[in-house]
Amino acid sequence: MCGIVGFTGRQQAAPILLEGLSKLEYRGYDSAGVVVRDGDASAEIVKAKGRLKVLSEKTNGGEAVPGTCGIGHTRWATHGEPSENNAHPHSSDDMNVVAVHNGIIENYQEIKDKLLKKGYTFYSQTDTEALVKLVDYYYKKYQVGPIDALAKTMVRVRGSYALAVMFKDYPGEIYVARKDSPMILGIADGESYIASDVPAILKYTRNVYYIGNLEMARLTKGEIEFYNIDGEIIEKELTEIKWDAESAEKGGYEYFMMKEIHEQPKAIRDTINAVVSDGKIDLSSVGITEEQIRDVNQIHIVACGSAYHVGVVAQYVIEDLVRIPVRVELASEFRYRNPLLQDNDMVLIISQSGETADSLAAMREAKNRGIRTLAIVNVVGSSIAREADNVFYTLAGPEIAVATTKAYSCQLVACYLLALEFARVRGTLKDNDYQEMLRELDTLPAKIEKIIEDKERIQWFASKYVNAKDVFFLGRGIDYAICLEGSLKMKEISYVHSEAYAAGELKHGTISLIEDGTLVISVLTQQELYEKMVSNMVEVKSRGACLMGLTTYGHYNIEDTVDFATYIPKTDRHFSASLAVVPLQLMGYYLSLAKGLDVDKPRNLAKSVTVE
Ligand code: F6R
């Protein structure tokens, strides 16, 4: 999704903007632009289609646009094709108002029609241009200051926005407004920053403010004032970001995704250690009490993409250990379905970014109905984290690669911990088993390290399938849930069509797609389903499939059936997703690498999907 960076201070703005935008590249974009102002001189806009490199060349690394106040943007097209014309910043014709925007203005056509009648002309197809010109219109019509003009605009528009604006009459100042799109504001000695996400400004400051929904701010050099929609000044607390700048860098790896795969053991260990001490889970940081846990009748898990796949695993684990009904649902479906929710239900939202539009909307739907919401979130201070009744933070650190790996793994572990604690409190798990499972959880990081050590074998196998057109993933139970994630990893970064099937479902249609040489990846970590899985594999093999089998050490007879076997250490059957997913992440990674693709920035994808 679009990225925003802004700076006002003593240094030259353009290099800071370009550097900040480069740290937001992972969000996905198709064009970029900056506007910089040198004192009272008029602001200068430079835009470019394509990679940031083009913008950097056009501005000579920023030198061609001198000035100490500016805003920059990477655009991920929603309204209007990717083009220089549609790229941000956008401005009023007289350059009175210049702005960048992340989000969608739903009633932009209505606003545009109104402004056309008032004599405004339009040069782009974007909703942002209408937004900018509306700010200009109110500013001039009512002869008010920037905050009042923004407040009037916010009342008039529908949709989502993180908006950063510079006004001709206010040199050295940046104004921002926010609703449902991420934005943080950073502060350092004599300098102020804005950004869509922490990595963009981490090099300059760790001290940030989170701006709330329907709030505005005015940034001057080293000072930030916040306002509510009535234009009244409000107080905000400064938060210190704990991530170090290094964790947002590649640290010698070719791609962030590989670095993040390697970071999984530490991320999982940190997530466990945050809530487990002395052989006991302590959810006081999550804020959920034993009484509340006892009262829950049903859990509805809502999430998108990989986070939804975590939910599918969690459904198996929680129902089995806690014996309460769990329903897992895509947030985009849940929010419009008028779901049946009872008083003692709980909605569990899973989200790395905490900004996914559908997950946020689904959570609000549950809250509006008076249902308790518990969120598993990675990004501190994100919208979901701030609005949920309870938050379980995963400690994955910044995840930059578009394809999630370490955040997914931490989300799984957070779900296991919730399942264990719910089971203990509700008495569905014997104390011995609880202790044993906690000890087993602790062994997962070392087991993942062992799997990663063997990565070259997966690389060798992946390189043989560089021309694969279709891949099928088969599994039963939790293994099916793992297949969903393995299949997504493959298609999103390798652009290979892949599908995941519950192996028992194969005969009901899909098997007709299997032909000579089709790659079928089978996951067999569940002992009681092993034989059934082998039968399904024999079925596809006899129709010409080439088989990869992913199972636990000891099941070496799998080699009689498959063309390539890969093994993971044994673990409690409830936790097997945490291990089995790693070879599948590596498979997607190496296939993408062998095809010469940009592993971290797959086409058409954004890291954080902040629009519907
Ligand atoms: C896939 C991936 C996405 C996200 C999904 C939800 O690798 O990363 O499918 O899982 O967009 O994002 P969050 O977790 O930020 O809500």
GROMACS .gro file of N, CA and C and ligand atoms in nm, residues 304-307 350-354 356 359 402-404 411 488-489 492 607 609, ligand 1:
model
   76
  304CYS      N    1  -0.693  -1.229   0.767
  304CYS     CA    2  -0.677  -1.235   0.620
  304CYS      C    3  -0.547  -1.307   0.586
  305GLY      N    4  -0.543  -1.367   0.470
  305GLY     CA    5  -0.420  -1.423   0.414
  305GLY      C    6  -0.355  -1.524   0.509
  306SER      N    7  -0.224  -1.505   0.529
  306SER     CA    8  -0.150  -1.599   0.613
  306SER      C    9  -0.202  -1.600   0.756
  307ALA      N   10  -0.245  -1.484   0.803
  307ALA     CA   11  -0.297  -1.476   0.939
  307ALA      C   12  -0.424  -1.563   0.951
  350ILE      N   13  -0.637  -1.181   1.417
  350ILE     CA   14  -0.493  -1.206   1.403
  350ILE      C   15  -0.441  -1.116   1.290
  351SER      N   16  -0.340  -1.037   1.321
  351SER     CA   17  -0.287  -0.946   1.218
  351SER      C   18  -0.145  -0.905   1.252
  352GLN      N   19  -0.055  -0.921   1.156
  352GLN     CA   20   0.082  -0.875   1.176
  352GLN      C   21   0.083  -0.723   1.186
  353SER      N   22   0.031  -0.658   1.082
  353SER     CA   23   0.040  -0.512   1.072
  353SER      C   24  -0.052  -0.441   1.170
  354GLY      N   25  -0.162  -0.505   1.203
  354GLY     CA   26  -0.264  -0.438   1.286
  354GLY      C   27  -0.337  -0.329   1.210
  356THR      N   28  -0.471  -0.407   0.866
  356THR     CA   29  -0.544  -0.465   0.754
  356THR      C   30  -0.690  -0.419   0.760
  359SER      N   31  -0.966  -0.674   0.848
  359SER     CA   32  -0.957  -0.727   0.985
  359SER      C   33  -1.000  -0.620   1.085
  402VAL      N   34   0.738  -0.887   0.191
  402VAL     CA   35   0.592  -0.889   0.175
  402VAL      C   36   0.536  -1.024   0.223
  403ALA      N   37   0.604  -1.131   0.186
  403ALA     CA   38   0.555  -1.264   0.229
  403ALA      C   39   0.591  -1.285   0.376
  404THR      N   40   0.491  -1.307   0.455
  404THR     CA   41   0.518  -1.321   0.600
  404THR      C   42   0.581  -1.456   0.631
  411GLN      N   43   0.256  -1.581   1.539
  411GLN     CA   44   0.109  -1.587   1.558
  411GLN      C   45   0.066  -1.728   1.597
  488LEU      N   46   0.024  -2.064  -0.043
  488LEU     CA   47   0.024  -1.918  -0.058
  488LEU      C   48   0.167  -1.867  -0.076
  489LYS      N   49   0.260  -1.921   0.003
  489LYS     CA   50   0.400  -1.878  -0.010
  489LYS      C   51   0.447  -1.900  -0.153
  492GLU      N   52   0.255  -1.655  -0.413
  492GLU     CA   53   0.273  -1.510  -0.401
  492GLU      C   54   0.413  -1.464  -0.442
  607LYS      N   55   0.243  -0.507   0.149
  607LYS     CA   56   0.267  -0.570   0.279
  607LYS      C   57   0.146  -0.555   0.370
  609VAL      N   58  -0.241  -0.437   0.379
  609VAL     CA   59  -0.352  -0.406   0.288
  609VAL      C   60  -0.452  -0.316   0.362
  613F6R     C1   61   0.116  -1.345   0.288
  613F6R     C2   62   0.085  -1.231   0.373
  613F6R     C3   63  -0.055  -1.182   0.374
  613F6R     C4   64  -0.093  -1.130   0.513
  613F6R     C5   65  -0.232  -1.066   0.508
  613F6R     C6   66  -0.276  -1.016   0.644
  613F6R     O1   67   0.250  -1.383   0.299
  613F6R     O2   68   0.171  -1.176   0.436
  613F6R     O3   69  -0.144  -1.280   0.331
  613F6R     O4   70  -0.090  -1.237   0.603
  613F6R     O5   71  -0.231  -0.959   0.418
  613F6R     O6   72  -0.190  -0.918   0.691
  613F6R     P1   73  -0.186  -0.878   0.844
  613F6R     O7   74  -0.134  -0.995   0.919
  613F6R     O8   75  -0.094  -0.760   0.849
  613F6R     O9   76  -0.326  -0.845   0.883
   0.00000   0.00000   0.00000
